[in-house]
CSV table of C-alpha atoms in Angstrom, one decimal:
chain,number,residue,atom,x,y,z
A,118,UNK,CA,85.8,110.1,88.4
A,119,UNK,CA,89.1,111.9,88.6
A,120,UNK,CA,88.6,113.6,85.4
A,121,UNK,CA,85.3,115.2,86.3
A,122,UNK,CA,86.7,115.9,90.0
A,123,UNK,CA,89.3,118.1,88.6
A,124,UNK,CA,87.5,119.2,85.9
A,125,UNK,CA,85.5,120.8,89.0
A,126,UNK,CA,88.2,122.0,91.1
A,127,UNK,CA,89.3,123.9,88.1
A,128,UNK,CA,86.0,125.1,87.9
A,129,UNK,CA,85.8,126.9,90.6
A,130,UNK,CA,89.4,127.5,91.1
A,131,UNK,CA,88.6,130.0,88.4
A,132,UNK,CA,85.7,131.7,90.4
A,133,UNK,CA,87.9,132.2,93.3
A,134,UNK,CA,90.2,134.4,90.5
A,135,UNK,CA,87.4,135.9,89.0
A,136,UNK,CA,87.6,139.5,90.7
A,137,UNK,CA,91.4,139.1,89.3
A,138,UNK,CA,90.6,138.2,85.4
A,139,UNK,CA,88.2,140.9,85.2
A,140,UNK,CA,89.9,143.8,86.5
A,141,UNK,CA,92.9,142.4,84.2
A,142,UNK,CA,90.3,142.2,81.1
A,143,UNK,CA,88.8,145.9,82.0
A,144,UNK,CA,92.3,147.3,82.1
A,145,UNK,CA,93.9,145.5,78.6
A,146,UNK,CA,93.4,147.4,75.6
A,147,UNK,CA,90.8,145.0,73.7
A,148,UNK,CA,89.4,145.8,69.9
A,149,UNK,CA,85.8,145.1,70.1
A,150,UNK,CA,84.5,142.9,67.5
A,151,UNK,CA,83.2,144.9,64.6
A,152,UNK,CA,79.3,145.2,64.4
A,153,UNK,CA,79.0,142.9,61.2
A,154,UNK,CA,80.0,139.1,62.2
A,155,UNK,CA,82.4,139.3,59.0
A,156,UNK,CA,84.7,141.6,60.7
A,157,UNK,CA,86.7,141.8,63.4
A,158,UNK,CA,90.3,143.4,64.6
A,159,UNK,CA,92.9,141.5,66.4
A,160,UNK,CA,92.4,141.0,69.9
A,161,UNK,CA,95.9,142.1,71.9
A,162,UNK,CA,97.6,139.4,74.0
A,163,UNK,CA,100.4,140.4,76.8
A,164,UNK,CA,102.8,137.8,77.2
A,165,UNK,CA,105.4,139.3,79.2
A,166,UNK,CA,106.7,142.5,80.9
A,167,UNK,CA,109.2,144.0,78.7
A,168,UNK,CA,108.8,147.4,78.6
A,169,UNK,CA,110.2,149.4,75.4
A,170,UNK,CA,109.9,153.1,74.9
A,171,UNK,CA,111.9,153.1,71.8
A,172,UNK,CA,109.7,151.8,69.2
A,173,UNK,CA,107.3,154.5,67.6
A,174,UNK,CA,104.2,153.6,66.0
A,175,UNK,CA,103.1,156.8,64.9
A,176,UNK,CA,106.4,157.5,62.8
A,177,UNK,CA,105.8,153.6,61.7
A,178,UNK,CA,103.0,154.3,60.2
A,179,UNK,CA,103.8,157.5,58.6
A,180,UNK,CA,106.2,155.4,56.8
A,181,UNK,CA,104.1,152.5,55.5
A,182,UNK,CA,102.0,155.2,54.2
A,183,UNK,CA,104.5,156.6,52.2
A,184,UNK,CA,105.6,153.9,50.3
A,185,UNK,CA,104.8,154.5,46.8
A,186,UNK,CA,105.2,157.9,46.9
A,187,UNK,CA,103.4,161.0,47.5
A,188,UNK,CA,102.0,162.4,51.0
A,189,UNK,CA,99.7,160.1,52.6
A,190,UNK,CA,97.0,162.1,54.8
A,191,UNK,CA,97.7,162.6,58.5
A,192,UNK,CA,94.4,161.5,60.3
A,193,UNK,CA,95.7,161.6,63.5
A,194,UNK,CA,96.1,160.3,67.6
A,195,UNK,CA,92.8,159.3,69.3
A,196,UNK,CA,93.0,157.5,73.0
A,197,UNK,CA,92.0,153.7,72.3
A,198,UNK,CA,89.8,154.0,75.3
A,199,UNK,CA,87.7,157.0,73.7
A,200,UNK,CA,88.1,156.9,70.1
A,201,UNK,CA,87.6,160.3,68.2
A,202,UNK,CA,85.2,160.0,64.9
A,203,UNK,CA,86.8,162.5,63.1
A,204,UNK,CA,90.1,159.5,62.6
A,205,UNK,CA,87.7,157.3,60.9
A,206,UNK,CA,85.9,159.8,59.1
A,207,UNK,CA,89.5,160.8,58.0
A,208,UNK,CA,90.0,157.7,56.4
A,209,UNK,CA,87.2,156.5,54.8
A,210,UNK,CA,87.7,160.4,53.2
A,211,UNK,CA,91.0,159.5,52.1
A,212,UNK,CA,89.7,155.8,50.8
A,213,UNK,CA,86.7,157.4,48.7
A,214,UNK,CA,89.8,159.6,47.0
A,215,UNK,CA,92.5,157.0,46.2
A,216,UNK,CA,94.9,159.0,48.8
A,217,UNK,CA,97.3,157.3,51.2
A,218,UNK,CA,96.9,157.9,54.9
A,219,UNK,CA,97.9,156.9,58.3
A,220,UNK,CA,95.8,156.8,62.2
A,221,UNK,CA,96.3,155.6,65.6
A,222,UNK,CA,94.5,154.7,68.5
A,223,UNK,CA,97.3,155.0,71.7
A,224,UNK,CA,96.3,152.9,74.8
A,225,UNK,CA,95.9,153.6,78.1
A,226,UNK,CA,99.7,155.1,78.9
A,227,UNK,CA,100.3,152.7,82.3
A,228,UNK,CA,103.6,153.0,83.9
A,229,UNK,CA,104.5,148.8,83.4
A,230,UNK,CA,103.5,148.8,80.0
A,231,UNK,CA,102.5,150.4,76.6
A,232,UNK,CA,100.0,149.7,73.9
A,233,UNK,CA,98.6,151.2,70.6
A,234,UNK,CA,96.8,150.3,67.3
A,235,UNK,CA,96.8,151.9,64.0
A,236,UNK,CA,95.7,151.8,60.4
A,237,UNK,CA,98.0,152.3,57.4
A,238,UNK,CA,97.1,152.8,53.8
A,239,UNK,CA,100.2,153.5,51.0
A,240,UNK,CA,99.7,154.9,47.3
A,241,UNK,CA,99.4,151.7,45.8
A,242,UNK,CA,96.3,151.3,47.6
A,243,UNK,CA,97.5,148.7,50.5
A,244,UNK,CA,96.1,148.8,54.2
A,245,UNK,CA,98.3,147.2,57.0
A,246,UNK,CA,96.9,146.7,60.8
A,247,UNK,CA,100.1,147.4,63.0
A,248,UNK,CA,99.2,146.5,66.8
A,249,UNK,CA,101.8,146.9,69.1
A,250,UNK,CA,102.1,146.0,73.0
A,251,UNK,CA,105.4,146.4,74.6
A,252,UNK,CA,105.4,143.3,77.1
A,253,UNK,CA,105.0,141.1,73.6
A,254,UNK,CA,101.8,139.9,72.0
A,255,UNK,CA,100.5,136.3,71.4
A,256,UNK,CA,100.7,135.1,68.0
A,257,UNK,CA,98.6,132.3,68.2
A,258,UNK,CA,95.5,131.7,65.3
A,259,UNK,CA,97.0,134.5,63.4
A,260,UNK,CA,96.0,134.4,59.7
A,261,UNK,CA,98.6,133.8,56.9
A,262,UNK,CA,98.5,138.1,55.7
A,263,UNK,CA,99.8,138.9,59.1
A,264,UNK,CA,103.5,139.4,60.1
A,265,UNK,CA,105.3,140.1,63.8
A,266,UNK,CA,108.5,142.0,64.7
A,267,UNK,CA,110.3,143.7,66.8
A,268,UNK,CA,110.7,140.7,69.6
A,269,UNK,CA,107.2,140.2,69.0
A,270,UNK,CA,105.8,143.5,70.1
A,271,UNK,CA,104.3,144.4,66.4
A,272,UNK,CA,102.2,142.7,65.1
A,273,UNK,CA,100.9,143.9,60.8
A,274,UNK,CA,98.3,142.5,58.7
A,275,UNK,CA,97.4,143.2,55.5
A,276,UNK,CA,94.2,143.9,54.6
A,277,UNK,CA,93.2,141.8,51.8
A,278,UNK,CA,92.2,143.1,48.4
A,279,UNK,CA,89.5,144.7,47.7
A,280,UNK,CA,89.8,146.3,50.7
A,281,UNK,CA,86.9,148.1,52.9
A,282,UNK,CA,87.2,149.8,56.1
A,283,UNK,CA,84.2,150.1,58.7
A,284,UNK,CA,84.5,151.4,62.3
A,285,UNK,CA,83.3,148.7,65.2
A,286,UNK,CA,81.1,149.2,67.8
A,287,UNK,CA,84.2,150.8,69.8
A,288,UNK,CA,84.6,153.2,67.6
A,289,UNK,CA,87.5,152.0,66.1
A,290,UNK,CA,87.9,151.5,62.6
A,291,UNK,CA,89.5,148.5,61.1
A,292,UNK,CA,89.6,146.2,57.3
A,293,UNK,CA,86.4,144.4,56.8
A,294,UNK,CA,87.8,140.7,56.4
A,295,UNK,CA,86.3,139.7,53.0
A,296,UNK,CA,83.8,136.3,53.2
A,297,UNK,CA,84.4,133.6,51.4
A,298,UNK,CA,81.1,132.4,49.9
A,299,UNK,CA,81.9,129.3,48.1
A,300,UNK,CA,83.4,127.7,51.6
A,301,UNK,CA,80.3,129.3,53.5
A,302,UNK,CA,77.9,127.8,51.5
A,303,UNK,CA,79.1,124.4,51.2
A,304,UNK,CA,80.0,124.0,55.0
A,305,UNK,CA,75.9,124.4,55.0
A,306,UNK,CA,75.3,122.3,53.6
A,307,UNK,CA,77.2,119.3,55.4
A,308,UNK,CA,75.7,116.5,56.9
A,309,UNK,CA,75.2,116.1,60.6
A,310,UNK,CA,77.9,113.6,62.2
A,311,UNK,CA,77.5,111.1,65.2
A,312,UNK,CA,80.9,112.1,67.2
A,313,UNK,CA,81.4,112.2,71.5
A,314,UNK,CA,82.5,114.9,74.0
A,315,UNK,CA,85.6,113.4,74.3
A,316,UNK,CA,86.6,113.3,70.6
A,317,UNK,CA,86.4,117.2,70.7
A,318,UNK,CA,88.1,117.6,73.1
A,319,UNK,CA,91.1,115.7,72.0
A,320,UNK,CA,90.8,117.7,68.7
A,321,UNK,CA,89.1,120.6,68.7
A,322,UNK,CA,89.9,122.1,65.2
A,323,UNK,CA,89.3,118.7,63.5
A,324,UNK,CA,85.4,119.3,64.4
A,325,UNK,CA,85.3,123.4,63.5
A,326,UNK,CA,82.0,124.4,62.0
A,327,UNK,CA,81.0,121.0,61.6
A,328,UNK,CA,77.3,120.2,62.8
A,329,UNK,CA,77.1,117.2,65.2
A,330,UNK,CA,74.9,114.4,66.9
A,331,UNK,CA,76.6,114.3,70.5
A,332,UNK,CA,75.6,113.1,73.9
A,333,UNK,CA,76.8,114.5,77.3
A,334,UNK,CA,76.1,116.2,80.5
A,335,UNK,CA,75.0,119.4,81.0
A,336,UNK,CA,76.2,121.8,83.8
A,337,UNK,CA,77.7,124.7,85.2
A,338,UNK,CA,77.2,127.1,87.7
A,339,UNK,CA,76.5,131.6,87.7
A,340,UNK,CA,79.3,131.9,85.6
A,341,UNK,CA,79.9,128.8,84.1
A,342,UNK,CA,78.0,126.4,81.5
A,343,UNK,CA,80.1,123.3,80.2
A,344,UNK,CA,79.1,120.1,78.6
A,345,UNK,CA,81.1,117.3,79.6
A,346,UNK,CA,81.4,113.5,79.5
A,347,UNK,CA,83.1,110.5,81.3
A,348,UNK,CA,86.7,109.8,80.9
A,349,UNK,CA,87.3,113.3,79.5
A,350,UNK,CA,89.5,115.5,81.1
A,351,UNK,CA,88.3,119.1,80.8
A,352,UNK,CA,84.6,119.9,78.3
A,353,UNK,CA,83.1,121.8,75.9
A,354,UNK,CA,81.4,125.2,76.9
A,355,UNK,CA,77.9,124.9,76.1
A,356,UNK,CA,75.1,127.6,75.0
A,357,UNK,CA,71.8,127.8,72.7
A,358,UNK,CA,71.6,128.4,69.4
A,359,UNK,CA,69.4,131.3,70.5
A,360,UNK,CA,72.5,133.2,72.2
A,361,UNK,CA,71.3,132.3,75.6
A,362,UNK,CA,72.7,130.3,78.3
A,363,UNK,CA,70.9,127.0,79.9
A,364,UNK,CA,69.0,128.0,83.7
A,365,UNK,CA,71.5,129.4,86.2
A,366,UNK,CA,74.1,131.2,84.5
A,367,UNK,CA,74.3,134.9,85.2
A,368,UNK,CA,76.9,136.3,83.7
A,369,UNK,CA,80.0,135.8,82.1
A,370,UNK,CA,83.4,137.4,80.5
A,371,UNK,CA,83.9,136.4,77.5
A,372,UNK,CA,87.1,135.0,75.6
A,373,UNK,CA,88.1,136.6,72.0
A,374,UNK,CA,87.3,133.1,70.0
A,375,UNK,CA,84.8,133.5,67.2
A,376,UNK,CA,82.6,131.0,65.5
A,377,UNK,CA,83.1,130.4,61.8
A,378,UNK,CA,86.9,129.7,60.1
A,379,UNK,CA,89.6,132.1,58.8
A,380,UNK,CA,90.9,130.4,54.8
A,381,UNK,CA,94.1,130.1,53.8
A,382,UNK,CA,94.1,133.3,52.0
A,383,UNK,CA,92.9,134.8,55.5
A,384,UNK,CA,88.8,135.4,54.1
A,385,UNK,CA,86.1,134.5,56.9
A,386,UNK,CA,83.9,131.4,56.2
A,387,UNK,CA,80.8,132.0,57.8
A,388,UNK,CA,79.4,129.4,60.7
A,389,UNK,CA,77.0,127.5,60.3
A,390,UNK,CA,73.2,129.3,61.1
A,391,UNK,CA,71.6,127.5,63.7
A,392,UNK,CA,67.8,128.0,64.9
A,393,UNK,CA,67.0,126.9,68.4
A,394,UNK,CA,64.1,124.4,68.3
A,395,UNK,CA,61.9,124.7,71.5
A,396,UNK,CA,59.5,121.9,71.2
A,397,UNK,CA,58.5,119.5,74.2
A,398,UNK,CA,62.0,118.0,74.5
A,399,UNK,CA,63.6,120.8,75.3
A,400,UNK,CA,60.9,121.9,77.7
A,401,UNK,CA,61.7,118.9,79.5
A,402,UNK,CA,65.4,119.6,78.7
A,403,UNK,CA,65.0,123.3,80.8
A,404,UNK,CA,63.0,121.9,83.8
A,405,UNK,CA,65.5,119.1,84.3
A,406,UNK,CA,68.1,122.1,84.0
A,407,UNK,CA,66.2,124.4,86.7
A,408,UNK,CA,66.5,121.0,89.0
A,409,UNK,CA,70.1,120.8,88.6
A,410,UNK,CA,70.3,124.3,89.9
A,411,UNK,CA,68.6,124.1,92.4
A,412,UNK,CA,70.3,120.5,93.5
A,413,UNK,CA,73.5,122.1,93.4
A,414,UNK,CA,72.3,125.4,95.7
A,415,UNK,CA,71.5,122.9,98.1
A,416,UNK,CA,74.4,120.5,97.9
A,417,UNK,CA,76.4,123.3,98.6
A,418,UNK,CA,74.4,124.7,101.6
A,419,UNK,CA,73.7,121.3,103.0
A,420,UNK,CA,77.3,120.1,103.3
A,421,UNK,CA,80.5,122.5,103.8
A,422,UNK,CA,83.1,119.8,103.7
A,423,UNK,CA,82.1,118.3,100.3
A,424,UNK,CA,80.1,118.6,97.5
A,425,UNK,CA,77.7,116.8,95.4
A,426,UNK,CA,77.4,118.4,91.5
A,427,UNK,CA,74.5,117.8,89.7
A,428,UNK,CA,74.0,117.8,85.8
A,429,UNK,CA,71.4,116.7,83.2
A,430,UNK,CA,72.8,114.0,80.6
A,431,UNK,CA,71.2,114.2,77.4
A,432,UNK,CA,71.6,113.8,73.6
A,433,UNK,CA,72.2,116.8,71.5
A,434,UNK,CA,72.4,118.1,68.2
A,435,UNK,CA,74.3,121.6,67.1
A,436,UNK,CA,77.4,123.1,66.2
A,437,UNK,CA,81.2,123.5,67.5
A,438,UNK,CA,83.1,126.5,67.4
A,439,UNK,CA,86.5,125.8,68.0
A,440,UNK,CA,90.2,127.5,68.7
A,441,UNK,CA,93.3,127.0,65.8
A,442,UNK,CA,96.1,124.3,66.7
A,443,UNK,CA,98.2,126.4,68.0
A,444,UNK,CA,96.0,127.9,70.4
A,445,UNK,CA,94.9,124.2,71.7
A,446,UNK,CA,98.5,123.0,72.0
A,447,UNK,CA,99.8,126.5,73.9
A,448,UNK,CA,96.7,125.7,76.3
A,449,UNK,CA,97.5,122.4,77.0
A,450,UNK,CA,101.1,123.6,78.8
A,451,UNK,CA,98.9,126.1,80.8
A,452,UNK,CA,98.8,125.5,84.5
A,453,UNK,CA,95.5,125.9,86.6
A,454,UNK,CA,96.2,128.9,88.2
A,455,UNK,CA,98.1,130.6,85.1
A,456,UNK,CA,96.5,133.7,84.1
A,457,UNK,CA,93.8,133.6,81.6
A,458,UNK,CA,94.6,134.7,78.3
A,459,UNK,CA,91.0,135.1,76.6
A,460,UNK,CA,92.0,133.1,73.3
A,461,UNK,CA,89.5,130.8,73.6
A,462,UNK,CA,85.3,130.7,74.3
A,463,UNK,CA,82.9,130.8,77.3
A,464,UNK,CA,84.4,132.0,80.3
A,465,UNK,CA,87.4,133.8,80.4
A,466,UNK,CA,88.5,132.4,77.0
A,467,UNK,CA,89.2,129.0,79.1
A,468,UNK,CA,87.4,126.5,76.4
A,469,UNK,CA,89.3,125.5,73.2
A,470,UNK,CA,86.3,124.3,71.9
A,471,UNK,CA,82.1,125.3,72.8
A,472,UNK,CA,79.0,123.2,71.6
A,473,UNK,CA,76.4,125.5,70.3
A,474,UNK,CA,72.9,123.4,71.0
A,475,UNK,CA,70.0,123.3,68.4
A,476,UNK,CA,67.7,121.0,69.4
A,477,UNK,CA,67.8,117.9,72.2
A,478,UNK,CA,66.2,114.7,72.3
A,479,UNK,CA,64.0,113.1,74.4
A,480,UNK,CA,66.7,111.0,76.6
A,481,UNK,CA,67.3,114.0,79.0
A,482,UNK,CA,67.9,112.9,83.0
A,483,UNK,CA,68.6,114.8,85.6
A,484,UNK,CA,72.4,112.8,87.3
A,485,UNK,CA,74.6,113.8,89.9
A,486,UNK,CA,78.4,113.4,90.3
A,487,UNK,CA,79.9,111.0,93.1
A,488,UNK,CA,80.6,114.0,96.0
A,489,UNK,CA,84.0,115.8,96.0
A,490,UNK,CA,86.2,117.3,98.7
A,491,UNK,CA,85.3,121.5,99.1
A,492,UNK,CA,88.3,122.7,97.0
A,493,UNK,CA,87.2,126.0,98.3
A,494,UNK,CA,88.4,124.7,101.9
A,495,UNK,CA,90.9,123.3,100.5
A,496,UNK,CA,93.0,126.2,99.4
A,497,UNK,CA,92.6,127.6,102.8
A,498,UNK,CA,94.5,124.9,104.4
């Protein structure tokens, strides 16, 4: 169908770029996702190429500090890309004695553009986030406690109350975003729902954290694993509920979008724990998968001019993880060849929405798409 055919030449579109998306993702400042799932810093998003020298971070949050009174504690400059222990260690100090203080992590000082991050805490015991990029950030999924300026080059969120600081696995200390157990615990408990591919796709925030009864297709490629179905234009990027990907995907780059849900107050509600059931369905389930990759190695070989995709069509059970409104809505302007932006799952951020597997049933067959024109051949013509 056309759907799936450009739903394919998308695909690999993509894999032409990817030497391109990764060398841009190794060379953007990134905050790592803190070591406990209930944390995390903002993840920086370049929108343009405006670069301004005049805005100073450092003497930014020396101010915030201050307010309130007093001299807050000056813990210092670290690079971003080799963070110092002795900032954090500064400021949990200062935490553990009620004192005010300021740090900052500068980026990597290119010549087209400049970046930093730093942590501010005043007298009256209140701790702001400021990121700043000088080509402009994205503020897209942003939580309620955070605030831009400065023709959207700053970005400040206030920690919420009681506030804790931890450092990530980067080495870069950040607020611990406080859980909301009430919301956690009763999104446990929900009930599974009968729901299609499709119907996520369409509205991928409707069905966040919900637990769902779905049947689709199954496929992907080294770098690729989706879960698609007729008539939809675009699909769901699929993985186990064990962390690991279906037969023949090697190895991805990952987009900033986390499972669970951010409150109104801006408090994490935890996503739903999933255990990956291995009985004899999905035994069938992975040899059906090893088939498809092997059918699509040879497709590929045995024809140049076009291609035959293969994928196993099967009923599922599991979770979606999905991306806030505006995220969805700011993707669905984007072009196939604009640049990736990493705000969504799977692959280069590219999925607004990703089905998370638990257990299949017994209905699995291995399919195979009409064959398609080589877009590979194509965009050498």
């Amino acid at each position: 169908m056309p759907t799936r055919t450009r739903m394919h030449t998308r695909r690999w579109i993509a894999v032409a770029l990817f030497g391109l998306g990764a060398l841009a993702a190794v060379a953007l400042p990134q905050f790592a996702e803190l070591l406990n799932p209930e944390m995390s810093l903002a993840v920086m998003r370049p929108t343009s190429a405006v670069r301004d020298k005049g805005w100073d971070i450092h003497k930014y949050l020396k101010w915030r500090s201050s307010n309130g009174g007093g001299t807050p504690v000056d813990c210092g400059i670290s690079p971003m890309t080799r963070p110092n222990a002795t900032l954090a260690e500064c400021g949990k100090a200062a935490m553990a004695s009620n004192r005010s203080f300021y740090l900052h992590y500068a980026g990597p000082d290119f010549a087209f553009f400049h970046s930093a991050y730093g942590l501010a805490r005043d007298n009256e015991g209140n701790i702001y986030q400021v990121e700043y990029d000088s080509r402009g950030l994205l503020h897209l999924g942003r939580a309620a406690n955070a605030q831009v300026s400065h023709n959207n080059q700053v970005r400040e969120t206030a920690c919420i109350k009681p506030v804790r600081i931890e450092t990530a696995e980067d080495g870069i200390v950040g607020c611990v975003v406080p859980v909301n157990e009430e919301e956690s615990e009763r999104v446990a408990r929900q009930s599974l729902i009968d729901t299609t591919v499709c119907a996520v796709l369409a509205n991928p925030s409707a069905f966040n954290n919900k637990m769902v009864r779905i049947h689709g297709r199954a496929s992907g490629n080294f770098e690729y694993s989706e879960l698609g179905a007729d008539g939809c234009d675009g699909a769901l990027w699929f993985e186990y509920a064990s962390g690991d990907g279906p037969p023949g995907l090697a190895a991805t780059v990952g987009g900033g979008a986390r499972a669970g849900a951010i409150d109104a107050t801006g408090r994490y509600v935890r996503p739903v724990t999933l255990r990956l059931v291995q009985d004899s369905n999905f035994q069938k389930f992975q040899e059906l998968m090893d088939e498809r990759v092997k059918a699509d190695k040879e497709s590929t070989k045995a024809n140049a001019d076009t291609w035959t995709f293969y994928h196993v069509a099967a009923t599922f059970t599991g979770r979606i993880d999905a991306v806030p409104d505006d995220v969805h809505l700011f993707h669905l302007k984007r072009r196939d060849l604009d640049r990736a932006d990493y705000l969504g799952f799977g692959q280069m951020g590219l999925f607004d929405a990703q089905f998370v597997m638990q257990s299949v049933e017994g209905d699995a067959v291995l399919e195979h798409s009409p064959p398609i024109k080589n877009p590979l051949l194509s965009r050498k013509n």
